[in-house]
Amino acid sequence: MPPPGVCMNIINARRKRDGYGTSANPEKFLNQDFEQLKQYCLIRQVRFVDDMFPPDRRSIGDGLLSPADLARVQWLRPMKLVQSPCFTVDGVSRFDFGQGLLGDCWFLASIGALTFQSDILKQVVPDQSFDEDYCGLFHFKFWRFGRWVDVIIDDKLPTVNGRLIFVHSRDPAEFWPALLEKAYAKVCGSYSDMSAGTPAEAMRDFTGGVHICVQLKNAPHNLWDLMYRAGQSVSLMGCGTPQGETSENTVLPNGLVQGHAYTVTGVKQVMSQGVLVHLVRLWNPWGEGEWKGDWSDRSPLWHTVSPQDREMCLAVVEDGEFWMTMEDFCRFYMDLDICCLCPDFLDGTSSCHWKTSVYEGRWVAGTTAGGCMNNPGSFWTNPQYRVRVEELFSECSAKQGENSMMVSLMQKPDKRNRRLVKNLHIGFSVFEVTKEYEAHQGKFPASFFTQTSLVAQTKTYMNAREVMELMDLKPGEYLIVPSTFAPNETASFILTILSKAETHVHENSGGHDHSHEEEVCKVFKHRFQNEADQENNRTFFRQYSDKYEEVDAEQLQKILNEKILKGHSSSGGFSVDACRSMVALMDTSITGKLNTEEFLRLWKKIISLKEIFQRTDVSQSGTLSLNELRNAIMASGMRISDEMLNLMALRYGSSGQLSLQSFISVGLRFDCMTKIFSQLSDGAAMTLRETEWLYLSMYT
């Protein structure tokens, strides 16, 4: 049986091609259908209770509350807390809510930013109520690693003494913040899984857009202009203060909180004493606790600006929102995250539309996880993406050195519970494909990276969910190589390429060097051109065949185990099922057995594959490591992608090793799929992707 998830990869890819997982047609998180569940509850006149995120201590999670506090928690519906609950009261605002016992200021800061963008808010928070067709069922939409998901919850909320213990609204009758937080806790695995994070994570999940991170210690000179343009576009902005000596959120004498997330809620320039001052407005998701320095609510500097500016900006009230200068912002804050639907704000032009290409890939230890460039022997095995950049259109021609491309690399988690996810150190490198390599087909070898100049790369490998770089690439052809820092680390990733210019991108792992294939063919061709050899094989076949000169699966099993696996004592031998598959693959006469010609064709292929196996088994272990498997695949002339190579290793490998009989099974089956497509009635040529789809559909 294939490992769990292999067949689901096929289903998910097919759905994605049909638009499944978009914001208009989101996936059903945990396969829960909102409309079906709602109709079920209304028809039976019951209120929904979510078995997938039950109202008990499992959904709160470990380490958040003490056993004594957990025992006091009651899960109550809003109607048990107030007489007339409302989803929203007089619209939504960042001032609607305050943080509870949960350390999710990063998430609440992102909600604060979300309240400024009504269109995005409507997408994440559909219009709902406690009035019409109420049945205790609510839903929200989030972007999660390349796809939108619709997340369903019941409205039972954790309380102690009739009070919400996590996020709570200033108006006791309003519940949209608490329900939104619960839905995101379900996505993360539990409430405790939401402890600690960065605003970028939630803002990305609210928009599915572009994320830009600015390190404020090395802020660009035009940072205020950048923030101003972002504020004018459909963007969410958040930032964070550096961590103190401990993980505690210590309040400093200047009023700022260490290791805390804030929302950027505005930028403005004012004239003060004849000097133009650039100001940034920030909001503390605690709903209180403000900056006490220059331009704070009670600062005398507000008396140096015009009455109009003072009235527009100043609100002397403890609401957690305050102004500070751009200089103080860069001094006291660590980083700025901007998430937007489109990066047009980067240069302030609206006439040039950025083009987006998105690719999902995977690093697999031993096959496609070569590590960073510190590992020259394996770096080339990483996934490769070949990009051709065309000339910029005249209306969006960039100035010299102006960024015209953005590359983002995001790693996908392999666990549902967020706190169990261990991010790897990831990054990417960009190389120019020079003229001597333009005609090269397939994956670039190790020699390419020693002979080719590096034109861009991530500044450092980070154990972050996402890394990105802006770059200026002149027209030409490039190779982007995403990688982990250390080799042999397995993880999935999403590579996003945005460009002002027209780009043509394709994964570079498929295909092979035809000259190499011809060389391989020459090595083995002579073995079957000699008539004496052919006759010897016929004589050998008759020794095992029945009186009709045919062999069935059991007889084939005996031949293969005695002749092919001789000397491979560590091997378990070919199974009857494996031999039945071979008979089915080669039985063109449809008799359930192999005649002489059918057997000789099979024997020819098996001998070739065995010789390739022995040549590439450089460790002489009798099995192929995953690195050796790649070399064997290339030597056999099979044309497959990295994704297919990874699936082959998962399907047929055992503890990272592939036996001789498994390698032969792989080669025979893939060769058969190739021939099936080449014999289509309309004469259409088989593409690499079509071969893989058929292979996966039939054999995983």
XYZ file of C-alpha atoms in Angstrom:
700
model
C 0.000 0.000 0.000
C 1.238 3.540 -0.696
C 1.998 5.742 2.317
C -0.891 7.929 3.557
C -1.293 11.102 1.585
C 0.143 9.990 -1.746
C -3.233 9.516 -3.414
C -4.566 12.640 -1.685
C -1.783 14.604 -3.390
C -3.278 13.568 -6.728
C -6.819 14.493 -5.672
C -5.729 17.857 -4.277
C -3.796 18.713 -7.437
C -6.792 17.854 -9.626
C -9.112 19.961 -7.466
C -6.732 22.875 -7.577
C -6.768 22.777 -11.375
C -10.562 23.073 -11.179
C -10.414 26.191 -8.993
C -11.029 24.329 -5.743
C -9.350 26.112 -2.839
C -9.856 29.641 -4.156
C -11.487 32.388 -2.107
C -14.672 31.979 -4.157
C -14.622 28.191 -3.807
C -12.722 27.378 -0.596
C -11.868 23.898 0.568
C -13.950 22.493 3.401
C -11.667 22.385 6.415
C -11.675 18.856 7.880
C -14.333 18.051 5.234
C -17.053 19.924 7.142
C -19.675 21.464 4.859
C -21.263 24.616 6.292
C -24.492 24.522 4.280
C -25.092 20.822 4.869
C -24.507 21.103 8.606
C -26.694 24.185 8.821
C -29.592 22.455 7.044
C -29.158 19.396 9.242
C -29.388 21.517 12.420
C -32.346 23.574 11.185
C -34.369 20.548 10.047
C -33.797 18.708 13.327
C -34.037 21.904 15.392
C -30.771 21.292 17.203
C -27.768 23.507 17.885
C -24.454 22.545 16.410
C -21.712 21.012 18.553
C -18.403 20.628 16.757
C -16.899 17.160 17.222
C -13.802 18.251 15.303
C -13.049 21.023 17.822
C -14.975 19.918 20.895
C -15.867 22.306 23.727
C -13.506 20.728 26.252
C -9.911 20.904 27.477
C -8.564 19.288 24.299
C -9.419 22.421 22.343
C -7.778 24.656 24.933
C -4.596 22.597 24.651
C -1.659 21.897 26.929
C 0.302 24.328 29.058
C -2.023 27.300 28.728
C -4.085 26.893 31.899
C -3.312 25.093 35.145
C -5.343 21.961 35.979
C -7.222 23.980 38.601
C -8.102 26.719 36.093
C -9.093 24.146 33.483
C -11.526 22.627 35.950
C -13.257 26.015 36.310
C -13.765 26.518 32.564
C -17.325 26.355 31.248
C -18.108 26.372 27.532
C -21.130 28.620 27.082
C -23.005 29.910 24.066
C -23.374 33.708 23.775
C -27.088 33.388 24.559
C -26.099 32.062 27.978
C -23.824 35.042 28.569
C -26.029 37.961 27.489
C -29.701 38.378 26.781
C -29.402 39.526 23.156
C -26.036 38.586 21.620
C -24.916 40.224 18.375
C -22.317 39.200 15.855
C -21.304 42.872 15.408
C -22.438 46.081 17.127
C -22.260 49.233 15.006
C -19.797 47.721 12.569
C -16.273 46.512 13.339
C -13.347 48.453 14.749
C -9.931 47.824 16.255
C -11.330 49.286 19.460
C -13.984 46.560 19.706
C -11.851 44.073 21.623
C -8.995 43.435 24.027
C -6.605 40.536 24.581
C -7.386 37.831 27.140
C -5.232 35.170 28.823
C -3.982 33.834 25.503
C -0.617 35.148 24.227
C -1.921 35.857 20.722
C -1.221 39.580 20.468
C 0.223 38.848 16.997
C -3.165 37.531 15.877
C -5.144 40.360 17.455
C -2.785 42.950 15.980
C -3.582 41.430 12.592
C -7.317 41.651 13.295
C -6.791 45.316 14.127
C -5.231 45.816 10.697
C -8.023 43.769 9.100
C -10.690 46.192 10.355
C -9.290 48.875 8.026
C -9.931 46.822 4.877
C -13.645 46.120 4.521
C -13.306 44.004 1.372
C -10.769 41.650 2.943
C -12.752 41.603 6.170
C -15.897 40.446 4.342
C -13.925 37.648 2.746
C -12.498 36.394 6.054
C -15.569 37.138 8.176
C -18.777 36.372 6.246
C -21.921 38.227 7.300
C -23.619 36.181 10.058
C -25.991 36.749 12.947
C -27.688 35.285 15.997
C -31.116 36.022 14.550
C -32.050 34.490 11.219
C -31.621 30.706 11.030
C -29.467 30.647 14.149
C -28.325 27.135 15.077
C -25.063 27.721 16.933
C -23.025 27.361 13.728
C -20.566 29.941 12.336
C -17.825 29.890 9.696
C -14.764 31.895 8.639
C -12.320 31.735 5.721
C -8.542 31.702 5.891
C -5.756 31.311 3.333
C -3.579 28.399 4.398
C -0.424 27.574 2.465
C -1.702 28.033 -1.050
C -5.412 27.410 -0.646
C -8.442 29.049 0.968
C -10.301 26.962 3.549
C -13.771 27.409 5.046
C -13.569 26.759 8.799
C -16.678 25.834 10.784
C -17.128 26.209 14.550
C -19.865 26.029 17.120
C -20.390 29.111 19.294
C -19.544 27.502 22.645
C -16.847 29.755 24.136
C -14.554 29.085 27.146
C -15.559 31.125 30.187
C -14.840 31.373 33.920
C -17.537 32.817 36.168
C -19.539 33.841 33.120
C -16.678 35.845 31.534
C -14.749 35.067 28.363
C -11.189 34.069 29.238
C -9.651 34.830 25.863
C -10.344 37.744 23.498
C -13.351 39.762 24.643
C -15.291 42.707 23.254
C -15.702 46.015 25.022
C -19.416 45.635 24.369
C -20.418 42.381 26.148
C -23.089 41.729 23.497
C -20.593 41.620 20.562
C -19.000 38.253 19.697
C -17.310 38.424 16.273
C -13.746 38.720 17.746
C -14.204 35.716 20.062
C -15.687 33.550 17.308
C -12.981 34.545 14.825
C -10.298 33.693 17.382
C -11.914 30.311 18.009
C -11.970 29.506 14.285
C -8.267 30.318 13.966
C -7.516 28.254 17.082
C -9.197 25.318 15.347
C -6.952 25.788 12.309
C -3.876 25.945 14.568
C -4.925 22.841 16.510
C -5.936 24.424 19.836
C -5.985 27.743 21.684
C -2.564 27.031 23.212
C -1.171 26.544 19.699
C -1.803 30.264 19.111
C 0.664 31.361 21.794
C 3.500 33.429 20.286
C 3.815 34.432 16.650
C 4.262 37.339 14.278
C 1.585 39.540 12.674
C 2.819 38.475 9.222
C 1.529 34.944 9.756
C -2.086 35.926 10.415
C -2.087 38.807 7.934
C -0.926 36.384 5.253
C -3.763 34.038 6.220
C -6.238 36.911 5.985
C -5.171 38.037 2.516
C -3.410 35.222 0.674
C -1.439 38.096 -0.809
C 2.121 39.370 -0.905
C 4.206 39.661 2.259
C 7.051 42.136 2.601
C 9.204 42.330 5.718
C 11.377 45.372 6.478
C 14.119 45.099 9.104
C 13.919 48.492 10.787
C 17.567 48.595 11.869
C 18.446 48.778 8.176
C 15.317 50.570 7.014
C 15.316 52.047 3.487
C 15.538 55.807 3.228
C 12.069 55.991 1.691
C 10.353 53.926 4.406
C 7.737 56.559 5.217
C 6.794 56.885 1.535
C 6.565 53.101 1.300
C 4.267 52.942 4.345
C 2.187 55.826 3.039
C 1.613 54.092 -0.299
C 0.845 50.816 1.482
C -1.704 52.633 3.620
C -3.385 53.955 0.486
C -3.605 50.472 -1.061
C -5.302 47.288 0.125
C -2.682 46.425 2.725
C -2.379 45.255 6.317
C 0.581 46.425 8.412
C 1.964 45.108 11.678
C 5.188 45.339 13.637
C 6.879 44.023 16.765
C 9.207 45.129 19.543
C 12.380 43.187 20.396
C 12.264 40.474 23.046
C 13.635 41.359 26.472
C 15.881 39.220 28.661
C 12.917 36.923 29.303
C 9.858 35.930 27.312
C 7.675 38.064 29.559
C 5.860 41.039 28.032
C 7.620 43.623 30.216
C 6.296 47.189 30.006
C 9.212 49.596 29.588
C 9.337 53.069 31.203
C 8.543 54.575 27.781
C 5.224 52.672 27.732
C 6.147 50.131 25.044
C 5.890 46.391 25.699
C 8.850 44.099 25.033
C 8.341 41.149 22.678
C 4.920 42.448 21.699
C 3.036 42.820 18.402
C 1.420 46.095 17.346
C -0.757 47.220 14.451
C 0.302 50.087 12.195
C -2.927 52.049 11.819
C -1.769 55.137 9.942
C 0.999 57.486 8.807
C 0.899 61.250 8.553
C 3.225 64.193 8.022
C 2.718 67.386 10.019
C 4.432 70.767 10.078
C 5.905 71.506 13.496
C 7.824 74.737 14.099
C 8.625 74.990 10.410
C 9.899 71.419 10.172
C 8.121 68.566 8.374
C 7.677 65.630 10.778
C 6.830 62.089 9.635
C 4.592 60.296 12.125
C 3.466 56.683 12.488
C 0.305 55.672 14.363
C 0.335 52.360 16.240
C -2.181 50.344 18.238
C -1.591 47.978 21.145
C -3.964 44.951 20.915
C -4.227 44.960 24.702
C -6.542 47.945 24.174
C -4.423 49.924 26.621
C -0.787 50.747 27.303
C 0.689 53.533 25.176
C 3.933 55.228 24.194
C 4.956 58.011 26.579
C 7.620 59.761 24.495
C 7.506 62.503 21.865
C 4.152 62.867 20.105
C 2.358 60.628 22.600
C -1.203 61.606 23.542
C -0.124 64.084 26.235
C 3.028 65.356 24.540
C 3.328 69.176 24.409
C 4.570 68.824 20.810
C 0.937 68.648 19.681
C 0.652 72.340 20.500
C 3.216 73.083 17.772
C 1.010 71.862 14.904
C -2.047 73.386 13.286
C -5.400 73.056 15.112
C -6.687 70.997 12.183
C -3.863 68.451 12.463
C -4.183 68.353 16.248
C -7.918 67.731 16.078
C -7.519 65.085 13.361
C -4.739 63.135 15.089
C -5.038 63.626 18.815
C -7.400 61.635 21.001
C -6.330 61.815 24.645
C -7.901 58.576 25.791
C -6.454 55.268 26.986
C -7.392 53.178 23.928
C -3.955 51.677 23.168
C -3.396 53.876 20.093
C -0.656 56.517 19.813
C 1.669 58.412 17.450
C 5.468 58.483 17.301
C 8.069 59.769 14.872
C 9.468 57.573 12.123
C 12.876 57.820 13.816
C 11.525 56.498 17.130
C 9.567 53.817 15.285
C 12.759 52.469 13.678
C 14.608 52.815 16.979
C 12.203 50.942 19.246
C 10.614 48.439 16.874
C 12.326 45.467 15.269
C 10.515 44.781 11.999
C 7.610 45.913 9.865
C 5.358 43.453 8.037
C 3.210 44.558 5.111
C 0.709 42.158 3.550
C -1.083 43.315 0.445
C -3.075 41.922 -2.441
C -0.699 43.496 -4.970
C 2.828 44.948 -4.618
C 2.054 48.040 -6.725
C 2.731 50.243 -3.695
C 6.439 49.366 -3.866
C 7.102 51.968 -6.545
C 3.830 53.863 -6.550
C 2.878 52.963 -10.102
C -0.537 51.634 -10.978
C 0.023 51.375 -14.738
C 2.255 48.312 -14.361
C 0.607 45.113 -13.201
C 2.743 42.479 -11.540
C 2.535 38.933 -12.926
C 2.418 36.069 -10.452
C 3.602 32.472 -10.752
C 3.130 30.003 -7.897
C 4.751 26.569 -7.613
C 4.461 23.908 -4.933
C 7.432 21.663 -4.333
C 9.073 19.419 -1.807
C 12.505 18.667 -0.430
C 12.937 14.958 0.293
C 15.970 13.638 2.147
C 18.219 11.737 -0.208
C 16.579 12.811 -3.462
C 15.760 16.531 -3.589
C 17.123 17.954 -0.313
C 20.650 18.997 -1.240
C 21.096 21.760 1.324
C 22.652 25.169 0.701
C 25.659 26.005 -1.488
C 27.988 24.906 1.304
C 27.223 21.405 -0.018
C 28.512 21.542 -3.631
C 28.137 17.810 -4.155
C 24.407 17.776 -3.439
C 23.194 21.370 -3.938
C 22.253 20.622 -7.559
C 19.725 17.968 -6.454
C 17.442 20.644 -4.964
C 14.311 21.593 -6.932
C 15.171 23.953 -9.792
C 12.959 26.544 -11.510
C 13.969 28.024 -14.841
C 12.730 31.579 -15.433
C 12.867 33.622 -18.629
C 12.411 37.350 -17.980
C 11.248 39.443 -20.934
C 11.695 43.165 -21.536
C 9.619 45.466 -19.337
C 6.639 47.127 -20.956
C 7.277 50.788 -21.745
C 4.725 52.040 -19.215
C 6.458 50.215 -16.360
C 10.068 50.582 -17.361
C 12.170 50.506 -14.228
C 15.003 52.827 -13.327
C 18.456 51.338 -12.999
C 18.582 49.316 -9.781
C 14.840 49.494 -9.190
C 13.300 46.240 -8.064
C 11.363 44.516 -10.824
C 10.949 41.043 -9.309
C 9.977 39.578 -5.975
C 10.602 35.964 -4.957
C 8.955 34.411 -1.908
C 9.658 30.990 -0.398
C 7.213 29.610 2.178
C 7.548 26.253 3.916
C 4.442 24.194 4.591
C 3.945 22.414 7.920
C 3.751 18.649 8.188
C 1.701 18.732 11.404
C -1.689 20.227 12.182
C -0.777 21.475 15.669
C 1.075 24.736 15.184
C 3.250 24.414 18.296
C 4.667 21.111 17.028
C 5.825 22.608 13.721
C 9.601 23.055 13.593
C 10.489 25.465 10.818
C 13.656 24.632 8.912
C 16.214 27.249 7.912
C 15.263 28.041 4.311
C 16.462 30.309 1.520
C 16.981 30.451 -2.235
C 19.646 31.333 -4.789
C 19.273 32.823 -8.280
C 21.747 32.073 -11.092
C 22.004 33.468 -14.600
C 21.721 30.866 -17.369
C 24.507 31.845 -19.746
C 24.545 31.157 -23.488
C 26.534 27.944 -23.211
C 23.766 26.461 -21.058
C 20.733 27.800 -22.955
C 20.249 24.549 -24.883
C 20.616 22.377 -21.799
C 17.615 20.143 -21.154
C 16.628 18.920 -17.727
C 18.214 19.457 -14.356
C 21.428 21.440 -14.248
C 24.342 19.370 -12.909
C 26.744 20.263 -10.101
C 29.239 21.687 -12.601
C 26.756 24.416 -13.609
C 26.849 25.957 -10.136
C 30.634 26.098 -10.014
C 30.832 27.765 -13.425
C 27.867 30.148 -13.214
C 27.595 33.457 -11.381
C 25.175 33.960 -8.520
C 23.028 37.055 -9.204
C 20.782 37.119 -6.114
C 19.998 35.172 -2.958
C 18.322 35.482 0.407
C 20.523 37.452 2.787
C 20.425 34.650 5.323
C 18.789 31.272 5.825
C 15.994 31.761 8.370
C 13.867 29.321 10.359
C 10.815 31.349 9.391
C 7.557 30.400 7.741
C 8.470 32.605 4.775
C 11.507 34.377 3.340
C 11.416 36.847 0.474
C 13.713 39.065 -1.552
C 13.222 41.961 -3.946
C 15.632 42.071 -6.870
C 16.388 43.776 -10.140
C 16.882 41.254 -12.952
C 17.658 42.337 -16.479
C 15.958 40.467 -19.356
C 17.376 36.997 -19.755
C 17.153 33.472 -18.386
C 17.672 32.526 -14.744
C 17.579 29.519 -12.457
C 16.002 29.750 -9.001
C 17.028 27.067 -6.500
C 15.092 26.931 -3.199
C 16.824 24.948 -0.466
C 17.105 24.216 3.207
C 20.344 25.221 4.915
C 21.245 21.662 5.908
C 21.012 18.770 3.439
C 18.636 15.814 3.812
C 15.812 17.730 5.495
C 12.318 16.865 4.279
C 9.656 19.566 3.921
C 7.145 21.012 1.453
C 7.287 24.565 0.150
C 5.521 27.176 -1.986
C 7.634 29.295 -4.340
C 6.008 32.519 -5.552
C 7.538 34.679 -8.285
C 6.139 38.160 -8.965
C 7.492 40.225 -11.797
C 6.748 43.482 -13.584
C 7.983 41.924 -16.799
C 6.441 38.983 -18.611
C 8.043 35.806 -17.292
C 7.995 32.179 -18.388
C 8.645 29.743 -15.569
C 8.853 25.970 -15.502
C 10.104 23.435 -13.015
C 13.466 22.286 -14.257
C 13.522 18.789 -12.741
C 11.677 17.028 -15.567
C 13.384 15.808 -18.673
C 16.857 14.562 -19.234
C 19.893 15.145 -21.350
C 19.276 13.343 -24.648
C 22.994 12.937 -25.262
C 23.193 11.131 -21.943
C 20.301 8.881 -22.972
C 22.032 8.019 -26.238
C 25.163 7.122 -24.311
C 23.185 4.813 -22.037
C 21.524 3.178 -25.031
C 24.913 2.503 -26.597
C 26.076 0.746 -23.427
C 23.267 -1.791 -23.510
C 22.301 -1.923 -27.173
C 24.995 -4.374 -28.137
C 23.686 -6.948 -25.698
C 20.620 -7.684 -27.797
C 21.804 -7.222 -31.348
C 23.818 -10.416 -31.422
C 21.732 -13.251 -32.916
C 23.660 -15.811 -30.869
C 22.686 -14.013 -27.667
C 19.077 -13.945 -28.783
C 19.124 -17.676 -29.457
C 20.762 -18.371 -26.093
C 17.960 -16.449 -24.403
C 15.348 -18.468 -26.281
C 17.005 -21.720 -25.179
C 17.143 -20.475 -21.612
C 13.416 -19.556 -21.777
C 12.411 -23.048 -22.965
C 13.982 -24.569 -19.845
C 11.374 -22.827 -17.694
C 8.345 -22.614 -20.006
C 5.481 -25.084 -20.254
C 4.722 -27.306 -23.254
C 3.108 -24.346 -25.031
C 6.323 -22.329 -24.541
C 4.655 -19.916 -22.147
C 5.323 -18.903 -18.539
C 2.801 -17.727 -15.954
C 3.436 -15.485 -12.936
C 4.604 -18.368 -10.699
C 7.083 -19.596 -13.297
C 8.286 -16.044 -13.909
C 8.814 -15.636 -10.178
C 11.076 -18.701 -10.126
C 13.121 -17.435 -13.100
C 13.633 -13.969 -11.659
C 14.491 -15.088 -8.143
C 16.948 -17.712 -9.380
C 18.602 -15.773 -12.202
C 18.170 -12.061 -11.550
C 18.462 -11.942 -7.760
C 21.338 -14.387 -7.558
C 23.889 -12.788 -5.255
C 21.334 -10.437 -3.719
C 20.864 -12.502 -0.572
C 19.577 -9.542 1.431
C 16.637 -9.217 -0.935
C 13.280 -10.767 -0.130
C 12.766 -11.790 -3.723
C 10.089 -10.982 -6.274
C 6.594 -11.640 -4.972
C 3.929 -13.449 -6.988
C 1.916 -10.218 -7.124
C 4.898 -8.344 -8.575
C 5.295 -11.032 -11.239
C 1.583 -10.927 -12.044
C 1.980 -7.204 -12.643
C 4.888 -7.849 -15.018
C 2.882 -10.444 -16.932
C -0.002 -7.981 -17.195
C 2.364 -5.267 -18.454
C 3.955 -7.412 -21.172
C 1.072 -9.741 -22.139
C 0.097 -8.199 -25.481
C -1.587 -11.437 -26.581
C -3.886 -11.277 -23.521
C -3.494 -14.921 -22.491
C -2.476 -14.356 -18.895
C 0.966 -15.772 -19.742
C 4.100 -14.665 -21.573
C 5.073 -16.292 -24.853
C 8.627 -16.358 -26.141
C 8.657 -12.911 -27.748
C 6.882 -11.292 -24.811
C 9.314 -12.872 -22.362
C 12.348 -11.804 -24.388
C 11.155 -8.201 -24.433
C 10.680 -8.341 -20.675
C 14.040 -10.066 -20.152
C 15.817 -7.422 -22.196
C 14.401 -4.642 -20.044
C 15.134 -6.457 -16.790
C 18.766 -7.166 -17.719
C 19.251 -3.511 -18.670
C 17.734 -2.312 -15.403
C 19.852 -4.761 -13.403
C 23.045 -3.537 -15.054
C 22.067 0.069 -14.356
C 21.339 -0.891 -10.751
C 24.744 -2.535 -10.342
C 26.554 0.372 -11.986
C 24.904 2.992 -9.771
C 25.122 0.980 -6.531
C 28.509 2.520 -5.808
C 28.307 1.546 -2.128
C 27.982 -2.106 -3.189
C 25.298 -2.551 -0.522
C 22.893 -4.441 -2.764
C 20.389 -1.590 -2.470
C 20.177 1.929 -3.862
C 20.264 4.882 -1.525
C 18.000 7.751 -2.531
C 20.983 9.603 -4.012
C 21.942 6.513 -5.999
C 18.320 6.132 -7.121
C 18.471 9.521 -8.831
C 21.581 8.436 -10.744
C 19.953 5.126 -11.690
C 16.829 6.890 -12.960
C 18.963 9.198 -15.095
C 20.989 6.261 -16.428
C 17.841 4.360 -17.396
C 16.706 7.279 -19.569
C 13.433 7.718 -17.666
C 12.118 11.281 -17.912
C 10.580 12.214 -14.566
C 10.197 15.247 -12.339
C 11.500 15.689 -8.798
C 7.959 15.199 -7.529
C 7.740 11.837 -9.251
C 11.152 10.795 -7.982
C 10.070 11.612 -4.441
C 6.882 9.575 -4.816
C 8.804 6.624 -6.239
C 11.101 6.701 -3.231
C 8.119 6.821 -0.869
C 6.214 4.094 -2.722
C 8.994 1.559 -3.264
C 11.769 2.491 -0.851
C 12.278 0.973 2.577
C 14.151 3.035 5.188
C 15.593 5.157 2.413
C 16.833 2.158 0.389
C 15.531 0.633 -2.839
C 16.043 -3.059 -3.548
C 16.851 -4.470 -6.975
C 13.372 -5.925 -7.445
C 11.767 -2.613 -6.453
C 13.936 -0.723 -8.937
C 13.010 -3.167 -11.692
C 9.296 -2.794 -10.843
C 9.605 0.997 -10.987
C 11.354 0.929 -14.350
C 8.973 -1.540 -15.969
C 5.828 0.221 -14.862
C 6.977 3.651 -15.922
C 8.117 2.318 -19.290
C 4.676 0.776 -19.776
C 2.936 4.068 -19.047
C 5.114 5.776 -21.636
C 4.063 3.287 -24.303
C 0.364 3.569 -23.422
C 0.372 7.287 -24.155
C 2.468 6.923 -27.294
C -0.197 4.575 -28.686
C -3.154 6.917 -28.196
C -5.605 6.693 -31.075
C -5.279 10.368 -31.970
C -1.529 10.054 -32.146
C -0.999 12.701 -29.482
C 2.447 12.721 -27.965
C 2.694 11.940 -24.271
C 3.763 14.763 -22.000
C 5.796 14.218 -18.863
C 2.924 15.343 -16.663
C 0.447 13.009 -18.406
C 2.756 10.048 -17.860
C 3.030 10.860 -14.173
C -0.713 11.322 -13.732
C -1.414 7.930 -15.278
C 1.340 6.281 -13.281
C 0.102 7.737 -9.997
C -3.537 6.983 -10.732
C -2.832 3.313 -11.475
C -0.049 2.446 -9.084
C -0.354 4.468 -5.879
